[in-house]
mmCIF file of C-alpha atoms in Angstrom:
data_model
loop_
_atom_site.group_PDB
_atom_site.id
_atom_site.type_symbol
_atom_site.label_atom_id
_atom_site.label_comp_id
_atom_site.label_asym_id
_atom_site.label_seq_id
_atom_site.Cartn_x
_atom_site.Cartn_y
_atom_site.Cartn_z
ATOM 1 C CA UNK N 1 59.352 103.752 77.618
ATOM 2 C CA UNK N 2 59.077 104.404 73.798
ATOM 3 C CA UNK N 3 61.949 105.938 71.599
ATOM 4 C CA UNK N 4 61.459 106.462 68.149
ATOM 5 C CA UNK N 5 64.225 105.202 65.227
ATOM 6 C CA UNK N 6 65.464 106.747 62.155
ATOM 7 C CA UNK N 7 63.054 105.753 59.549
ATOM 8 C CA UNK N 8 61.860 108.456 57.128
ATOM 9 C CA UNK N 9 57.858 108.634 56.657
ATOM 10 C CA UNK N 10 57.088 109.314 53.137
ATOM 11 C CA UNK N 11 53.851 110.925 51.720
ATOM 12 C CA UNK N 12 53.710 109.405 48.855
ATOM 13 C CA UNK N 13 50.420 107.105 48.809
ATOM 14 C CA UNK N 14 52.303 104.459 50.348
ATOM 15 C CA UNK N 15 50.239 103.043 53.508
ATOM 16 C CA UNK N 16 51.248 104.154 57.194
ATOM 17 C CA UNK N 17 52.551 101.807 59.141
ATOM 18 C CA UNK N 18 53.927 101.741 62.251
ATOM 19 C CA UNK N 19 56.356 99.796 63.618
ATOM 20 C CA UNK N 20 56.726 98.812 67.426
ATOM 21 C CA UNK N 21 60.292 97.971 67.847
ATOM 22 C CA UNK N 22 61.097 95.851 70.973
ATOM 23 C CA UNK N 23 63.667 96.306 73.392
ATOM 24 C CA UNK N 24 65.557 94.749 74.641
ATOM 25 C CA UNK N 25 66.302 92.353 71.306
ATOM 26 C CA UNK N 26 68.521 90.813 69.495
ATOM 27 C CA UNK N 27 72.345 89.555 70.945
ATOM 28 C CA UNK N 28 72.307 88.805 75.004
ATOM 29 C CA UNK N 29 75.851 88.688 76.752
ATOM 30 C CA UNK N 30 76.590 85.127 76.066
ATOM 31 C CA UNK N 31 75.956 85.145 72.504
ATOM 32 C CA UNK N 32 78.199 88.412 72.525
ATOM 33 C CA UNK N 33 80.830 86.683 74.288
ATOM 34 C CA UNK N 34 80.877 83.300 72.376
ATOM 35 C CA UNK N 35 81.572 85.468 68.974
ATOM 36 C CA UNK N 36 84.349 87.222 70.281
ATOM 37 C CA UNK N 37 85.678 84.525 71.352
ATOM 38 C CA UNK N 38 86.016 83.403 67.663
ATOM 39 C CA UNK N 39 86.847 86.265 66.211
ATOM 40 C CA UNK N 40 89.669 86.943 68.913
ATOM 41 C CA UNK N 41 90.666 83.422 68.149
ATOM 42 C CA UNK N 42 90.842 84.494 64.340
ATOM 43 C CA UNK N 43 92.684 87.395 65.286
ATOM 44 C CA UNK N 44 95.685 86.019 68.233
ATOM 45 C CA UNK N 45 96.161 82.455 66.045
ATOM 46 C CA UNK N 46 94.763 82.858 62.783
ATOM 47 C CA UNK N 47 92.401 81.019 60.567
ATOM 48 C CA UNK N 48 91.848 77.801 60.894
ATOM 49 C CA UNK N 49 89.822 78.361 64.780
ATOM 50 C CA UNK N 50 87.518 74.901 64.803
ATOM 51 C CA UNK N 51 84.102 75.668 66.360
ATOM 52 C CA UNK N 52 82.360 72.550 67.694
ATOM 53 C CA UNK N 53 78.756 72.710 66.900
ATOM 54 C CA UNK N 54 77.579 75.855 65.571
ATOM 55 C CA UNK N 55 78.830 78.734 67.994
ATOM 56 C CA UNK N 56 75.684 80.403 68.157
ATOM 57 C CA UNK N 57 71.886 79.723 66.204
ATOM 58 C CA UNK N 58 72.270 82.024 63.780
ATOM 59 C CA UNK N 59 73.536 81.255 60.183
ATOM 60 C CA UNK N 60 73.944 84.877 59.435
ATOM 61 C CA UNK N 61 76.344 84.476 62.409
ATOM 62 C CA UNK N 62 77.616 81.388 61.386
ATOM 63 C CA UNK N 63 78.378 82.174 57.424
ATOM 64 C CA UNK N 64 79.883 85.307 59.013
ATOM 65 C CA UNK N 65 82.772 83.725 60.803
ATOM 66 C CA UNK N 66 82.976 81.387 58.187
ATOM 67 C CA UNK N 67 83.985 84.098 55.924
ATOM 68 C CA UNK N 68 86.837 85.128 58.121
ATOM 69 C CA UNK N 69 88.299 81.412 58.554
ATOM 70 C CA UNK N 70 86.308 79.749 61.381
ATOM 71 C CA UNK N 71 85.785 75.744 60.682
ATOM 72 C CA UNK N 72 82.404 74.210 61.938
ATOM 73 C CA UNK N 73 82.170 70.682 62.769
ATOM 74 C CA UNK N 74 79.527 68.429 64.827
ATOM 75 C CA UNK N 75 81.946 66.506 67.045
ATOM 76 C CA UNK N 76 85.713 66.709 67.473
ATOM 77 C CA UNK N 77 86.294 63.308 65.482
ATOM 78 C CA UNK N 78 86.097 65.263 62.225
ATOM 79 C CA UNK N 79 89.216 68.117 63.320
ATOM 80 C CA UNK N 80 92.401 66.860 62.097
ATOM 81 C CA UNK N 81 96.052 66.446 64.530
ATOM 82 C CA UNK N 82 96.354 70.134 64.510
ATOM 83 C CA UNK N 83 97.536 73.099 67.374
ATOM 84 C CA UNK N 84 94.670 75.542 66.030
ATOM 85 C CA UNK N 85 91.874 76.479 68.970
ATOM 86 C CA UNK N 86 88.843 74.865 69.307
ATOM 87 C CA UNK N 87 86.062 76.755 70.363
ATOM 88 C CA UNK N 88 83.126 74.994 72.549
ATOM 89 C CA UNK N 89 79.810 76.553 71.500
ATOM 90 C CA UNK N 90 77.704 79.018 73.739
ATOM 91 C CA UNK N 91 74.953 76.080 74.297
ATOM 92 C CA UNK N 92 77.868 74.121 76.167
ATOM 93 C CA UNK N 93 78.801 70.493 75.736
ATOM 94 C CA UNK N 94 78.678 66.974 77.583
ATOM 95 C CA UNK N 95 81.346 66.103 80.398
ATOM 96 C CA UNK N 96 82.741 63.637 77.179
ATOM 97 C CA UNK N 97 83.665 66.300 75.056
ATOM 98 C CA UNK N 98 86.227 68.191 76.957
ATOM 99 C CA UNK N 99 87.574 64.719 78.350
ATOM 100 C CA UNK N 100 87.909 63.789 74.558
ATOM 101 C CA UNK N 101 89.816 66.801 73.660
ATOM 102 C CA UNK N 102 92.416 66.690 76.723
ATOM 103 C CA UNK N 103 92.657 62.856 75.597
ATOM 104 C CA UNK N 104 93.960 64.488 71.995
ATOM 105 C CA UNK N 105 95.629 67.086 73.863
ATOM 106 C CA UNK N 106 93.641 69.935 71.810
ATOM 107 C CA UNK N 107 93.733 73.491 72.775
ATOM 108 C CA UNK N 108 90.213 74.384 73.625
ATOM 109 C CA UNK N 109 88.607 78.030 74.431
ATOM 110 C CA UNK N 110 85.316 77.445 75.764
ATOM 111 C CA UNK N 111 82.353 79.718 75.026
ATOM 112 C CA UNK N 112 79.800 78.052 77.056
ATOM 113 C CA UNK N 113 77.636 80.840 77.942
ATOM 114 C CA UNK N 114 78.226 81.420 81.999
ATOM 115 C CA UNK N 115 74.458 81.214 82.860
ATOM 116 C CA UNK N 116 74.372 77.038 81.270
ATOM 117 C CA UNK N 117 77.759 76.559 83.181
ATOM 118 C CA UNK N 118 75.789 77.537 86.206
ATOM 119 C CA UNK N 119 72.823 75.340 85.553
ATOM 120 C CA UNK N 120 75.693 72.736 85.084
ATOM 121 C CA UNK N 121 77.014 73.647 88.313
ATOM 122 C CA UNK N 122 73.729 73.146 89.983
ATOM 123 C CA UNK N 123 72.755 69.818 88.371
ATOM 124 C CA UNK N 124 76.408 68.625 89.526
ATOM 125 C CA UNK N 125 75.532 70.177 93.178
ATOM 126 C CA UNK N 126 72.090 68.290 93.110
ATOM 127 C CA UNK N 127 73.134 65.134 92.466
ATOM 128 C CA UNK N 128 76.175 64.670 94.959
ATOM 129 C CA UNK N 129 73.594 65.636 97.566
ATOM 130 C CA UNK N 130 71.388 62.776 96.074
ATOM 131 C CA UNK N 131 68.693 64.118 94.376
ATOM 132 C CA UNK N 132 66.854 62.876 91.699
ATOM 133 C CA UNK N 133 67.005 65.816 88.988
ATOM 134 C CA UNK N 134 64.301 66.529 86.213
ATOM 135 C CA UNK N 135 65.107 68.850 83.817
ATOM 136 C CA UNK N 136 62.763 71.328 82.061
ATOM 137 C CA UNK N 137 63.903 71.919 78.216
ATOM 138 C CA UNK N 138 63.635 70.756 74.858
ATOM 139 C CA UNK N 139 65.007 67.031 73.817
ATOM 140 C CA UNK N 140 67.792 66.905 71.395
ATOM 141 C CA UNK N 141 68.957 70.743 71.891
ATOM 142 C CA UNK N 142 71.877 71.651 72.096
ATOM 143 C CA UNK N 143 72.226 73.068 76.198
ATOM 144 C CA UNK N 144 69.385 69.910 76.696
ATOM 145 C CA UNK N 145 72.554 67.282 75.199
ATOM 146 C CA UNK N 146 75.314 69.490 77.393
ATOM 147 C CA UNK N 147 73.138 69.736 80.929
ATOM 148 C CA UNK N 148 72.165 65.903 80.522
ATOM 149 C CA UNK N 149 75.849 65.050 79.704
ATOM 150 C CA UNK N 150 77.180 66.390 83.314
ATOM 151 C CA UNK N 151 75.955 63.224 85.102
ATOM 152 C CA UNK N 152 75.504 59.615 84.258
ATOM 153 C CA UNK N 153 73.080 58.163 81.686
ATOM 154 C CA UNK N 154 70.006 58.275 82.980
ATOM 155 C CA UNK N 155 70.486 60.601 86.497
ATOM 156 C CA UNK N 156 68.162 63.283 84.540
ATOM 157 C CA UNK N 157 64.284 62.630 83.671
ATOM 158 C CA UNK N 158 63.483 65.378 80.581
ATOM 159 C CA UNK N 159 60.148 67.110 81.234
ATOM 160 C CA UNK N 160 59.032 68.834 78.091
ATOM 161 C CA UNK N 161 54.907 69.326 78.678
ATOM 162 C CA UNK N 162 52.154 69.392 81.499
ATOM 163 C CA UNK N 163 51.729 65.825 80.681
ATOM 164 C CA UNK N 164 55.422 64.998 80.961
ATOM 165 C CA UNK N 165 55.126 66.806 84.754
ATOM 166 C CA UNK N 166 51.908 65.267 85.297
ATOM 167 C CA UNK N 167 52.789 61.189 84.456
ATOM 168 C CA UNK N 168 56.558 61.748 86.007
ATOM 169 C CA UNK N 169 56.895 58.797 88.366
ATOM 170 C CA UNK N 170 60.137 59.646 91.083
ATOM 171 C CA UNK N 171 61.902 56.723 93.211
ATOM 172 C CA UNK N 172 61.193 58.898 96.217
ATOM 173 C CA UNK N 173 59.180 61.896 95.496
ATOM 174 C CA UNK N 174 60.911 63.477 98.875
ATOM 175 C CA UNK N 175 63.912 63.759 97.222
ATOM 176 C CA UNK N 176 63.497 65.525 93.833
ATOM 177 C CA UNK N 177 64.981 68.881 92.567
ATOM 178 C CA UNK N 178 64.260 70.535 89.172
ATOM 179 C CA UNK N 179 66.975 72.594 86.873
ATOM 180 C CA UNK N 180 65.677 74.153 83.290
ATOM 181 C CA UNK N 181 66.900 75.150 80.187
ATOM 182 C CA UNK N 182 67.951 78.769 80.123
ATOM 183 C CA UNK N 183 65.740 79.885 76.809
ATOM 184 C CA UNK N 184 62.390 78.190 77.642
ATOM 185 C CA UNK N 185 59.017 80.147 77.737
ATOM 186 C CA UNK N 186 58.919 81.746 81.158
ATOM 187 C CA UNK N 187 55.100 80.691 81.245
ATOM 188 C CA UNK N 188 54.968 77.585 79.983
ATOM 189 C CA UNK N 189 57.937 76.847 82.560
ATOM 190 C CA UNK N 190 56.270 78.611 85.224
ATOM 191 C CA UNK N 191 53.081 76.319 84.700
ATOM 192 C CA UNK N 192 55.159 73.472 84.923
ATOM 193 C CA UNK N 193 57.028 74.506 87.762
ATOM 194 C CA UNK N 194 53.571 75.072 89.510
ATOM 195 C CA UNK N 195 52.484 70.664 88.888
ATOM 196 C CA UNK N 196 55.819 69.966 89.684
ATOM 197 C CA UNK N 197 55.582 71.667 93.191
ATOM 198 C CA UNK N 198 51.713 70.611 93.235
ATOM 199 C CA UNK N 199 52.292 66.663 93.567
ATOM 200 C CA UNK N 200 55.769 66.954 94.794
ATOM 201 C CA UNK N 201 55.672 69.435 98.070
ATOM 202 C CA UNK N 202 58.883 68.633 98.484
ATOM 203 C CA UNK N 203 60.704 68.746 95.317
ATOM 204 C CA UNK N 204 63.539 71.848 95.180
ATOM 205 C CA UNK N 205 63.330 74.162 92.855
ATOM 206 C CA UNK N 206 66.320 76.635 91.528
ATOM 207 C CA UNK N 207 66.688 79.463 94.026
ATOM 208 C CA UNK N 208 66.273 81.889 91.177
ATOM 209 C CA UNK N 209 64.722 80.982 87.836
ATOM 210 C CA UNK N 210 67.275 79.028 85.498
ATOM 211 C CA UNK N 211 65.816 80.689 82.510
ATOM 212 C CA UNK N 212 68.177 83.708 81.475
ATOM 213 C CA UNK N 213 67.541 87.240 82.396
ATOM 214 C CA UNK N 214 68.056 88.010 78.118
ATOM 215 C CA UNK N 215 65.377 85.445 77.671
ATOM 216 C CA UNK N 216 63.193 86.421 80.177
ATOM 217 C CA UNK N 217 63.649 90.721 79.294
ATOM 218 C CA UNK N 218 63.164 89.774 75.330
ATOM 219 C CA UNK N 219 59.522 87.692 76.080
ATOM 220 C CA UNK N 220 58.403 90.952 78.267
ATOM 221 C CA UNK N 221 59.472 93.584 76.063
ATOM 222 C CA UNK N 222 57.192 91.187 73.277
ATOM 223 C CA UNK N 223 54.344 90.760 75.773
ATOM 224 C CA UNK N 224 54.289 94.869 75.924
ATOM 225 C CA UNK N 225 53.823 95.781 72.116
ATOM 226 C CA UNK N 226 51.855 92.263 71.068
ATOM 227 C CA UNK N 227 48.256 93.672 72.140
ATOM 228 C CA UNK N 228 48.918 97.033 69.767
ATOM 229 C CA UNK N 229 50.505 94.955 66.604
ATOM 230 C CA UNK N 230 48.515 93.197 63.810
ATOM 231 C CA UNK N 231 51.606 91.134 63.251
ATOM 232 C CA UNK N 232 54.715 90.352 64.441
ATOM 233 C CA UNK N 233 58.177 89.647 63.437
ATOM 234 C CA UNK N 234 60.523 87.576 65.013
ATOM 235 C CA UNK N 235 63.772 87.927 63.607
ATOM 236 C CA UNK N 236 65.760 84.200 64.183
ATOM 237 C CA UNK N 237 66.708 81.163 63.327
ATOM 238 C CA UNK N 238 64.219 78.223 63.230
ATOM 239 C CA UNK N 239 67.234 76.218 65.555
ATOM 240 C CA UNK N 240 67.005 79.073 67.851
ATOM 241 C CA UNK N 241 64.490 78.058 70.936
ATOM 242 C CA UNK N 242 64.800 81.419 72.332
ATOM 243 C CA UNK N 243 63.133 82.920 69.020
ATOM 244 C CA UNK N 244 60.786 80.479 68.728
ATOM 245 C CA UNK N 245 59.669 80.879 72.330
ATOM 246 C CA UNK N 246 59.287 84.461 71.341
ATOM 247 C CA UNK N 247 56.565 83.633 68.524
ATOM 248 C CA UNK N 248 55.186 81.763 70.815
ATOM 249 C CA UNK N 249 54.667 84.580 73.565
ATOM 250 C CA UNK N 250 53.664 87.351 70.984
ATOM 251 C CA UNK N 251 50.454 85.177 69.894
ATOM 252 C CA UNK N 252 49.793 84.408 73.123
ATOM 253 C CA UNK N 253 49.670 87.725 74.394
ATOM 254 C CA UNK N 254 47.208 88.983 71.859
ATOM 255 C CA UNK N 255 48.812 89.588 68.259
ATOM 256 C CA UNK N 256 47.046 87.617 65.748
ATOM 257 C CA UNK N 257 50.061 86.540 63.942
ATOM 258 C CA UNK N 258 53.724 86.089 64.780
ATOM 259 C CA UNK N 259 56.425 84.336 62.377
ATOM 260 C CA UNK N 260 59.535 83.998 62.498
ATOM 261 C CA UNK N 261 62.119 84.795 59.965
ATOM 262 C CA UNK N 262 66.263 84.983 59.123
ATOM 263 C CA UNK N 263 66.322 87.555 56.661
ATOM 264 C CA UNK N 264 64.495 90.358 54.965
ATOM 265 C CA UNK N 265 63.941 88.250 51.546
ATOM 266 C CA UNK N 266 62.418 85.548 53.387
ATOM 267 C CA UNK N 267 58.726 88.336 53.500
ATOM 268 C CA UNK N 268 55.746 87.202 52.143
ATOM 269 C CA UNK N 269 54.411 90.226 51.472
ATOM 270 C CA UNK N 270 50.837 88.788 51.255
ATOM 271 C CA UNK N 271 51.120 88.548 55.123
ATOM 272 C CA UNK N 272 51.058 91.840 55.564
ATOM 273 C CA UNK N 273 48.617 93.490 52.950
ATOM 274 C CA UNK N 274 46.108 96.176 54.874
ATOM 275 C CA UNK N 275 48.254 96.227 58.201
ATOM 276 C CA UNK N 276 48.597 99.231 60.268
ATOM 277 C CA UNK N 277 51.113 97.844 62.776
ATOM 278 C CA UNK N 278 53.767 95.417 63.191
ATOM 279 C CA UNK N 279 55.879 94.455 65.424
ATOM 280 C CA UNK N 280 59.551 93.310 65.461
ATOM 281 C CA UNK N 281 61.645 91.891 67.879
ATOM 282 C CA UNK N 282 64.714 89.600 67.237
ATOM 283 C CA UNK N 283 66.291 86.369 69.012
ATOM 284 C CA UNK N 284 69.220 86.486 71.480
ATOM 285 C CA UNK N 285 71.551 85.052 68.640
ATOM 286 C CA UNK N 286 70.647 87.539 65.795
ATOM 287 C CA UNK N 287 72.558 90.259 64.820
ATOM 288 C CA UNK N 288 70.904 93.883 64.585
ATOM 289 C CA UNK N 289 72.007 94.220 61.386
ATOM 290 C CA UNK N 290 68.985 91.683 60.420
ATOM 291 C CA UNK N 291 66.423 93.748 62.357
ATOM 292 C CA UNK N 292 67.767 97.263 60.171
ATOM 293 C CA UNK N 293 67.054 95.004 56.778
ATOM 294 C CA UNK N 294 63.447 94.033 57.672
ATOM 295 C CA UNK N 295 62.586 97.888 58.832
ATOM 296 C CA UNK N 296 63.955 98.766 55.205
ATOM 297 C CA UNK N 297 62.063 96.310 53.567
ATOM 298 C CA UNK N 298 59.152 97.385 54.912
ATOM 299 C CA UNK N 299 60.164 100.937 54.639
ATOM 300 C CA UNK N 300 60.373 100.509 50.751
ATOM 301 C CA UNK N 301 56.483 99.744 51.369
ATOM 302 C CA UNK N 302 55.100 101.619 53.382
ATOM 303 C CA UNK N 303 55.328 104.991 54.902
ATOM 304 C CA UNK N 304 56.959 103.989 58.406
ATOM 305 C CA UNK N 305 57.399 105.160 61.260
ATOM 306 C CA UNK N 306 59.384 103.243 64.083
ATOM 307 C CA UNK N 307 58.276 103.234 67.896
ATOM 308 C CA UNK N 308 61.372 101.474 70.032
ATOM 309 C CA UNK N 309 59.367 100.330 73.387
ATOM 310 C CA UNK N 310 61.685 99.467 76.129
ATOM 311 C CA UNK N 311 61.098 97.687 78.977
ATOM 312 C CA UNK N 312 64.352 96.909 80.559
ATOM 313 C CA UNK N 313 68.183 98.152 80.206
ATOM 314 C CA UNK N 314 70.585 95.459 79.874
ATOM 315 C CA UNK N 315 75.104 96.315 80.662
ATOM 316 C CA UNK N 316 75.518 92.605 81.755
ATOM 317 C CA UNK N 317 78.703 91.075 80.086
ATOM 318 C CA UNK N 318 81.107 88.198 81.050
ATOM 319 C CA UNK N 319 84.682 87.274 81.190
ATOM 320 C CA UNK N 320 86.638 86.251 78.318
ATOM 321 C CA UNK N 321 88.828 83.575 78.747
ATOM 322 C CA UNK N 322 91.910 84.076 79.952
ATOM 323 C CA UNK N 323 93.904 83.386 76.552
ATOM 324 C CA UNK N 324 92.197 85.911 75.440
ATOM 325 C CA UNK N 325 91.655 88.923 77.491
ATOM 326 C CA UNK N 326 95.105 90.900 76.509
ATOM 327 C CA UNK N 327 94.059 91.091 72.392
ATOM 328 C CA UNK N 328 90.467 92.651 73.557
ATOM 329 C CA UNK N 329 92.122 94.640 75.903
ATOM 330 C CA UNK N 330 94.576 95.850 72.637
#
């Protein structure tokens, strides 16, 4: 399905170009949760609310809530004695942290998005049945450091490559089972999935996919317009796997350059000299107020018209917490 977005052509010897704009993009229903969360903290409580690791990959995002009194630390070691809320970010933590925080007696609002609580569920399900878990992600991320963190040291083998699936060595390969990071390449994941399964018949996989249905919609909707676009923009943070991934998936499916990039200034115009079509698409952590600056830019350029190609309708959202719920509701 193709829409078509308020940019003005002009004729005035600037070159055509048209834009292929992908939907869905941009903010999934955990990332929209997780900033409400701060901001309704902000609004019930007042500035300071302390957010534990940065609430979502964004900096926009990030110097945003800054701006309106939120307080980012790493770890809860650098929050002073104090009653304010601290806010867990979307990515979700180790077991340690919240056991750390009732030790202080801290007031927490969690904004672990619901879909990495439910991979944390799982991996906690897996291994009181005694399984031997591997997990599919990315070392040192974020959700990677929270998943790992449910269980023991060493209960969960990190496979990041074929040749990480293809050298894994299990105590008993009869009793394996498999959980993934939610904003992985759906391919790449899928491929190893598919060793996994090959030289372990009996290994148990997630009864539906771990990855995210926002992840999964925003790497189809890029795998639609990539064949059409002589480049592609990815609108995200360079901490933000999920965007990444996307670059990733728009080269791979046939454009012959994707890159991603925070902000509008960030164009090297040089790039993009001679093209007749780009695309843009933006992470699940980046506002749309990003993706309206780079369509200007490039409208200042060229003469432009915008082609919004959907490929899936999104109305999921989730539950605030409970603190919470009465100031949205107002």
């Amino acid at each position: 399905m193709t829409g078509t977005h308020p940019a003005k052509p002009r004729n005035d010897g600037r070159p055509p170009l048209t834009i292929y704009l992908a939907s869905p993009r941009g903010f999934c229903a955990g990332v929209d949760r997780a900033i409400q969360i701060v901001e309704l903290a902000l609004q019930k409580y007042g500035a300071p609310v302390y957010v534990r690791h940065a609430i979502v990959h964004n900096r926009y995002v990030v110097d945003s809530l800054k701006a309106k009194g939120a307080v980012f630390v790493e770890e809860l070691d650098e929050i002073p004695e104090t009653d304010a809320p601290i806010v867990f970010s979307a990515h979700g933590v180790p077991k340690s942290v919240p056991a750390a925080a009732r030790n202080r007696r801290m007031f927490v609002l969690d904004a672990t998005c619901p879909l990495v609580s439910k991979v944390h569920i799982e991996a906690e399900r897996l291994f009181e049945r005694g399984q031997e878990i591997l997990l599919i992600g990315h070392a040192g991320h974020p959700e990677v450091v929270g998943t790992t963190g449910q269980l023991p040291q060493g209960a969960v083998h990190l496979i990041e490559t074929i040749d990480d699936a293809n050298s894994f060595s299990p105590k008993d390969p009869t009793k394996l089972a498999v959980i993934t990071q939610t904003t992985l390449s759906v391919d790449d994941t899928r491929d190893i999935l598919a060793i996994l399964q090959d030289r372990f018949p009996d290994i148990v996989i997630p009864r539906k996919d771990d990855i995210c249905y926002a992840t999964t919609n925003r790497q189809d909707a890029v795998k639609r317009i990539a064949p059409q676009c002589e480049r592609m923009i990815v609108v995200g943070s360079p901490n933000s796997s999920n965007s990444l991934r996307l670059v990733e998936v728009a080269e791979r499916a046939g454009c012959p350059r994707a890159m991603l990039m925070e902000l509008s200034s960030e164009i090297d115009w040089s790039e993009f000299e001679g093209i007749r079509s780009l695309g843009v698409t933006a992470g699940a952590s980046a506002p749309e107020v990003l993706v309206d600056s780079m369509i200007d830019a490039f409208a200042e350029r060229f003469d432009v018209t915008v082609e919004t190609v959907t490929t899936a309708q999104e109305n999921i959202s989730f539950k605030l917490p409970r603190q919470l719920r009465e100031v949205s509701a107002a």
